[in-house]
Coordinates of C-alpha atoms in Angstrom, one line a residue:
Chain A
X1387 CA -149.4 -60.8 15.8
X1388 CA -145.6 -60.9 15.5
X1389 CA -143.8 -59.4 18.0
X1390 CA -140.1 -58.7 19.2
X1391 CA -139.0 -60.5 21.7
X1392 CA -135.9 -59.8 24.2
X1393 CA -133.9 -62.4 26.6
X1394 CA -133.0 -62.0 29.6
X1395 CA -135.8 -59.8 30.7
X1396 CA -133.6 -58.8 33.9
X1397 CA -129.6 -59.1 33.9
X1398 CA -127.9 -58.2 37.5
X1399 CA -124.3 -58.2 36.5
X1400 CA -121.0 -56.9 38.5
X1401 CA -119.5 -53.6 37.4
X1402 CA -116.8 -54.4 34.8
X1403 CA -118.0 -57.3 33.4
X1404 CA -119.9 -58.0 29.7
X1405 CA -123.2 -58.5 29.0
X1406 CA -124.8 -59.9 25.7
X1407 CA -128.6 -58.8 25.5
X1408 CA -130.3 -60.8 22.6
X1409 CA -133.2 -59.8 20.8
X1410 CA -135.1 -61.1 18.2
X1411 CA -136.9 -59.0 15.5
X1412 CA -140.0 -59.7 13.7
X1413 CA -139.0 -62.3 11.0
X1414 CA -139.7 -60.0 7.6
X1415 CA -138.0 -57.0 9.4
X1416 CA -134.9 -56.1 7.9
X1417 CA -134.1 -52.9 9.8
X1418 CA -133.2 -53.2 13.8
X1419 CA -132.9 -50.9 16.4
X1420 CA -131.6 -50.8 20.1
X1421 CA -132.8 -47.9 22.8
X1422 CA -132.3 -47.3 26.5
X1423 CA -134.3 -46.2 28.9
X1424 CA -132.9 -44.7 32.5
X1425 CA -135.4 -45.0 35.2
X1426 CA -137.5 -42.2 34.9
X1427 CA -136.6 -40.9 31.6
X1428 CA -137.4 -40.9 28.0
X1429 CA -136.7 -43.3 25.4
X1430 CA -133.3 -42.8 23.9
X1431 CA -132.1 -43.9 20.8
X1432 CA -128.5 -46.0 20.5
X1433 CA -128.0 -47.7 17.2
X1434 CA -129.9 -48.9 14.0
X1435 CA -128.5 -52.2 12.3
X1436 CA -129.2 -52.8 8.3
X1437 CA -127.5 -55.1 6.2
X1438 CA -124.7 -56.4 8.4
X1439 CA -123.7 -53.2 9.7
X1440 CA -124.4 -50.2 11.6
X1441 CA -126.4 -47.6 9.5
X1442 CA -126.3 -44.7 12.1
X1443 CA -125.6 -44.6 15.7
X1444 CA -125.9 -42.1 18.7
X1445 CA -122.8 -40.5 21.0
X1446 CA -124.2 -42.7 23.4
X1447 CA -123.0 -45.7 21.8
X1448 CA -119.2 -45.3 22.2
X1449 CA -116.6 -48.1 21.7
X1450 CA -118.0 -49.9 25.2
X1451 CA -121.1 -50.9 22.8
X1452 CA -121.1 -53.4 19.6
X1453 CA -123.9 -54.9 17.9
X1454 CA -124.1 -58.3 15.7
X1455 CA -126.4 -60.2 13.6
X1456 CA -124.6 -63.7 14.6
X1457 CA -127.4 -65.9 12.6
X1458 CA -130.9 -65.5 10.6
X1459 CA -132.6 -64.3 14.0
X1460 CA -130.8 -62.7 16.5
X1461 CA -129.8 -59.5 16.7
X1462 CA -127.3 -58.7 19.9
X1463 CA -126.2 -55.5 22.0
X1464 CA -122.8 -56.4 23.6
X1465 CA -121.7 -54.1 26.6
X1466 CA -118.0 -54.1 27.5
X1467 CA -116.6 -53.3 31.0
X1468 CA -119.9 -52.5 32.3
X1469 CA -120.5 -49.1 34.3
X1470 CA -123.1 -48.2 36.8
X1471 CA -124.5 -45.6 34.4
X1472 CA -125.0 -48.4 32.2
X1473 CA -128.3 -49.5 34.1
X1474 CA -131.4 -49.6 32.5
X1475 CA -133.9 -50.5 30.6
X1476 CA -132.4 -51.6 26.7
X1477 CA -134.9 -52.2 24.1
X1478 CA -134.7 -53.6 21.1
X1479 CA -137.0 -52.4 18.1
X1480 CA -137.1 -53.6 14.2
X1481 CA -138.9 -51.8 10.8
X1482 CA -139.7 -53.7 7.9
X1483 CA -138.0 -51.4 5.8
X1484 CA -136.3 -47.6 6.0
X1485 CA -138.3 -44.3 5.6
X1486 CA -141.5 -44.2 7.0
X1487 CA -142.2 -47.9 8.9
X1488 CA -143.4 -48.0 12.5
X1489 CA -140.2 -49.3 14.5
X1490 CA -142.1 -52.2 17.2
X1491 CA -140.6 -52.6 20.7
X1492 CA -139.9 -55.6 22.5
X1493 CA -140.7 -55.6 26.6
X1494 CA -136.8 -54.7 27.3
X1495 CA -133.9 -56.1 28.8
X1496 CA -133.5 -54.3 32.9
X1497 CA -129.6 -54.4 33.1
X1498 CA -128.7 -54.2 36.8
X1499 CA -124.9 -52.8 37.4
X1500 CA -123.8 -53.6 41.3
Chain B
X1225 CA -129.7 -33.0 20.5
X1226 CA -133.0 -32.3 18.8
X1227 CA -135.9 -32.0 21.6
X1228 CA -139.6 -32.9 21.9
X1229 CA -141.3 -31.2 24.7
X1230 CA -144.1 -33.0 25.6
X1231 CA -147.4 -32.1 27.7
X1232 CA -148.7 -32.6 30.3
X1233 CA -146.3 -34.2 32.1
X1234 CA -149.2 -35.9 33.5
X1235 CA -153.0 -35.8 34.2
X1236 CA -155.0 -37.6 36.5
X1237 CA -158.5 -37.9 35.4
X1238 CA -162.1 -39.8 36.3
X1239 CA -163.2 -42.3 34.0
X1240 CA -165.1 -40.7 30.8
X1241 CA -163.1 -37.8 30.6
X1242 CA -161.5 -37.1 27.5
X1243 CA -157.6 -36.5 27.4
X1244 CA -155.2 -34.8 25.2
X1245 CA -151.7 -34.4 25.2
X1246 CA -149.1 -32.8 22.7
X1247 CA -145.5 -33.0 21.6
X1248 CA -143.7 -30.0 20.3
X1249 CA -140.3 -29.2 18.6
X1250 CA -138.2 -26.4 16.9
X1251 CA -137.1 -29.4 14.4
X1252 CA -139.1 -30.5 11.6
X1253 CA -140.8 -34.0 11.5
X1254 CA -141.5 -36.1 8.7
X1255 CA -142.9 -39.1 11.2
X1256 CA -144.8 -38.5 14.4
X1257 CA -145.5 -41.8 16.1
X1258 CA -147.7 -42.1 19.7
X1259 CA -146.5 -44.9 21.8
X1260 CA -148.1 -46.3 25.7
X1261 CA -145.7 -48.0 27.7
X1262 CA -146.9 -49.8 30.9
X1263 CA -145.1 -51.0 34.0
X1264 CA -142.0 -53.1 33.1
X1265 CA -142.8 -53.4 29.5
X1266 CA -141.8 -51.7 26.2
X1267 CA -143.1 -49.5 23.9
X1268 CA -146.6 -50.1 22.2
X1269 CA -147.9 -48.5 18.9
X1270 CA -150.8 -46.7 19.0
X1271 CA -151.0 -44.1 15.8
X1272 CA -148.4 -43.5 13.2
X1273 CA -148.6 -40.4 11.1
X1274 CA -146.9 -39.5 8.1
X1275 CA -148.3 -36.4 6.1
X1276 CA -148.8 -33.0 7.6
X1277 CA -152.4 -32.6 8.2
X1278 CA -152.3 -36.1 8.7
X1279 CA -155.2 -37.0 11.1
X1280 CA -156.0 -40.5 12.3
X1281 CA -157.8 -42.4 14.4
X1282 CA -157.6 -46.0 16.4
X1283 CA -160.5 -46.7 18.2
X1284 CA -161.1 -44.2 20.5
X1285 CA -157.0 -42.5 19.9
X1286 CA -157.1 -39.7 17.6
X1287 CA -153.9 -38.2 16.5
X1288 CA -153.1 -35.1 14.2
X1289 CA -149.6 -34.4 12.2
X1290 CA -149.2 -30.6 12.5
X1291 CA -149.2 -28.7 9.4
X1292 CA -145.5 -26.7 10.3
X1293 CA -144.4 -30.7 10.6
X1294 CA -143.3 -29.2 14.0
X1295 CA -145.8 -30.6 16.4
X1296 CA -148.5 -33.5 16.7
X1297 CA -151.4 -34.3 19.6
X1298 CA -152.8 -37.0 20.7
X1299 CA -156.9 -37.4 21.7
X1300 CA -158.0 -40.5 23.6
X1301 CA -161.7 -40.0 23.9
X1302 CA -163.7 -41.5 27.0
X1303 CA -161.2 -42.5 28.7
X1304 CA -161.5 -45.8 30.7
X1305 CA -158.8 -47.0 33.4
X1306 CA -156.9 -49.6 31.3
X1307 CA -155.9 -46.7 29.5
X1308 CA -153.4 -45.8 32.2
X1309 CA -149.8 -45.8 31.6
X1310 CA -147.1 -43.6 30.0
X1311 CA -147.6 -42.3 26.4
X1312 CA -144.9 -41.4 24.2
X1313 CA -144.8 -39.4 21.4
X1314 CA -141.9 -40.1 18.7
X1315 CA -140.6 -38.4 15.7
X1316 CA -138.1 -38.7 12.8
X1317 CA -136.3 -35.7 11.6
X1318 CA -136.6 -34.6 8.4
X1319 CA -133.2 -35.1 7.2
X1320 CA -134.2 -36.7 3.9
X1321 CA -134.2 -40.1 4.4
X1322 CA -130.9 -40.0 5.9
X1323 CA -132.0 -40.9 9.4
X1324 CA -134.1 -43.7 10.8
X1325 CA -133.2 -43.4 14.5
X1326 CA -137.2 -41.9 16.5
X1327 CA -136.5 -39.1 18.9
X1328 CA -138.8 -39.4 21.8
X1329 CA -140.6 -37.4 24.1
X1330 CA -140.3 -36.8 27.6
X1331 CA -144.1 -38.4 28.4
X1332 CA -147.2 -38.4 29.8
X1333 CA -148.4 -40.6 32.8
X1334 CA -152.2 -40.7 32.5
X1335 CA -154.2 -42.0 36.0
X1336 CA -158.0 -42.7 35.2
X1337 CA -160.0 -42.8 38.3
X1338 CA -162.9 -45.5 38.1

């Protein structure tokens, strides 16, 4: 079965610096998605991604946070000047299309900020 | 932010028990999606509903789409202990198509007892 699949699985990075997590979607899936999860807490969404740009996007995701489509298959959350608060777990998700399509989860990226 | 209470916050049960679990809201829902999650890795689909009255099974899941579109429950039937983990249930709002983005619940950790 196709699946989503993230890289790295676990990124220890100094406060202050940028990290690139990469994801690839399912290959007919035009819709993607990125969430975080704190330790301990619920899923929480940050952006959706159709079409070359952003289709809707939480207060969460605040000028510290981009997203690109950089070729046919990946599909990247960029994090500026890293904080503390900024670790956790960061999934990426993809739909085949709008409306009512299941949105599937890769395993997550754990960002680590020291 | 729209809210999903969800409940229990978590049972601990012996092996061949049945379970349920619920997720409630003052919003209204035109997607309910249950989720598990285990240890380290993402999100896994379990039931996606999409009518109210909706009910629908997977195995031995069973999950219902509340007629007010407000709430939705989740059945796992003789339970056995790979069945452990964290179960989520998501929802989109009802905001005509506008939105994609799945607001979660808080979860449910289920411990089965061999």
């Amino acid at each position: 079965e196709p699946e989503v699949t993230q890289t790295p699985s676990h990124q220890v990075t100094q406060m202050g610096q940028e990290v690139i997590l990469r994801c690839v979607p399912i290959s007919n899936h035009l819709y993607f998605y990125w969430y975080r999860q704190i330790l301990g807490q619920k899923v929480e969404f940050l952006v959706s991604f159709y079409n070359n740009e952003i289709s809707e996007k939480s207060e969460i995701f605040d000028d510290q946070f981009s997203v690109e489509r950089p070729d046919g298959s990946n599909f990247t959350l960029k994090i500026r000047s890293t904080k503390l608060e900024d670790s956790a777990m960061y999934f990426c998700a993809s739909s085949e299309r709008r409306g009512n399509q299941p949105q599937h989860f890769g395993d997550g990226t754990r960002l680590s900020i020291l | 932010g729209q809210q999903l209470n969800q409940s229990p916050q978590s049972m601990f049960i012996q092996e061949g028990e049945d379970v349920s679990m619920n997720c409630t809201s003052s919003s209204i829902f035109n997607t309910w999606l249950w989720y598990k999650q285990d240890p380290g890795e993402g999100p896994v689909l379990l039931i996606a509903l999409y009518k109210a009255g909706e009910l629908t099974s997977n195995g031995r899941l069973t999950a219902q789409f509340g007629i007010t579109r407000k709430d939705s429950f989740l059945n796992i039937s003789a339970s056995i202990p790979s069945d452990v983990g964290i179960y989520f249930c998501a929802g989109r709002l009802n905001y005509g198509g506008a939105t994609n983005k799945l607001i979660f619940g808080t979860g449910t950790l289920l411990a089965v007892q061999p």
